[in-house]
Amino acid sequence: MHSLIQKAINQLNSNNYRGYFEEMDMIIPPTLSPKYQELKGFFVAGVKNEEFKEALNLFALEVDRSLYKD
């Protein structure tokens, strides 16, 4: 797993959503940017529940897979 992805997940596990997005900002591939911006929009709108947290975790894993698929 990429170190930035691991840091983002660690931030999320500590309920530090801002820290999650700060880490993820540095690594989002262009192909996943629209989905990322949508998730970021939910955060800005104040969504912070377990379902959203799980969606962010799964997205981080998706980004990690996309980095290593080649």
Short mmCIF file of C-alpha atoms in Angstrom, two decimals:
data_model
loop_
_atom_site.label_atom_id
_atom_site.label_comp_id
_atom_site.label_asym_id
_atom_site.label_seq_id
_atom_site.Cartn_x
_atom_site.Cartn_y
_atom_site.Cartn_z
CA MET A 1 0.00 0.00 0.00
CA HIS A 2 1.24 3.45 -0.90
CA SER A 3 2.41 5.40 2.16
CA LEU A 4 0.11 8.38 1.48
CA ILE A 5 -2.89 6.06 1.25
CA GLN A 6 -1.91 4.47 4.56
CA LYS A 7 -1.55 7.91 6.14
CA ALA A 8 -4.98 8.93 4.80
CA ILE A 9 -6.60 5.79 6.21
CA ASN A 10 -4.89 6.38 9.55
CA GLN A 11 -6.27 9.93 9.60
CA LEU A 12 -9.73 8.59 8.82
CA ASN A 13 -9.48 5.99 11.59
CA SER A 14 -8.71 8.87 13.97
CA ASN A 15 -11.84 10.69 12.71
CA ASN A 16 -9.63 13.36 11.16
CA TYR A 17 -11.51 13.85 7.90
CA ARG A 18 -9.57 17.00 7.02
CA GLY A 19 -6.31 15.07 7.42
CA TYR A 20 -7.68 12.32 5.19
CA PHE A 21 -8.40 14.79 2.40
CA GLU A 22 -5.06 16.55 2.85
CA GLU A 23 -3.24 13.25 2.31
CA MET A 24 -5.47 12.18 -0.56
CA ASP A 25 -5.08 15.56 -2.31
CA MET A 26 -1.45 14.64 -2.96
CA ILE A 27 -2.13 11.35 -4.72
CA ILE A 28 -5.46 11.35 -6.59
CA PRO A 29 -5.00 10.16 -10.18
CA PRO A 30 -6.86 12.23 -12.82
CA THR A 31 -9.16 9.33 -13.68
CA LEU A 32 -10.55 9.27 -10.13
CA SER A 33 -10.70 13.03 -9.63
CA PRO A 34 -14.44 13.42 -10.38
CA LYS A 35 -15.38 10.79 -7.80
CA TYR A 36 -12.94 12.33 -5.31
CA GLN A 37 -14.39 15.81 -5.80
CA GLU A 38 -17.87 14.39 -5.17
CA LEU A 39 -16.73 12.82 -1.88
CA LYS A 40 -14.95 16.02 -0.92
CA GLY A 41 -18.18 17.92 -1.57
CA PHE A 42 -20.03 15.71 0.91
CA PHE A 43 -17.36 16.50 3.50
CA VAL A 44 -17.65 20.24 2.88
CA ALA A 45 -21.44 19.90 3.24
CA GLY A 46 -20.90 18.40 6.70
CA VAL A 47 -21.46 14.68 6.10
CA LYS A 48 -19.54 12.74 8.75
CA ASN A 49 -21.12 9.39 9.58
CA GLU A 50 -20.01 5.77 9.56
CA GLU A 51 -21.39 5.15 6.07
CA PHE A 52 -19.41 8.09 4.68
CA LYS A 53 -16.31 7.00 6.58
CA GLU A 54 -16.58 3.53 5.00
CA ALA A 55 -17.05 5.08 1.54
CA LEU A 56 -13.86 7.12 2.04
CA ASN A 57 -11.97 4.03 3.17
CA LEU A 58 -13.11 2.04 0.13
CA PHE A 59 -12.21 4.94 -2.14
CA ALA A 60 -8.70 5.08 -0.68
CA LEU A 61 -8.30 1.37 -1.43
CA GLU A 62 -9.58 1.96 -4.97
CA VAL A 63 -6.98 4.71 -5.46
CA ASP A 64 -4.27 2.41 -4.13
CA ARG A 65 -5.28 -0.33 -6.57
CA SER A 66 -5.30 2.13 -9.48
CA LEU A 67 -1.73 3.20 -8.64
CA TYR A 68 -0.42 -0.36 -8.87
CA LYS A 69 -2.54 -1.86 -11.66
CA ASP A 70 0.10 -1.45 -14.35
#
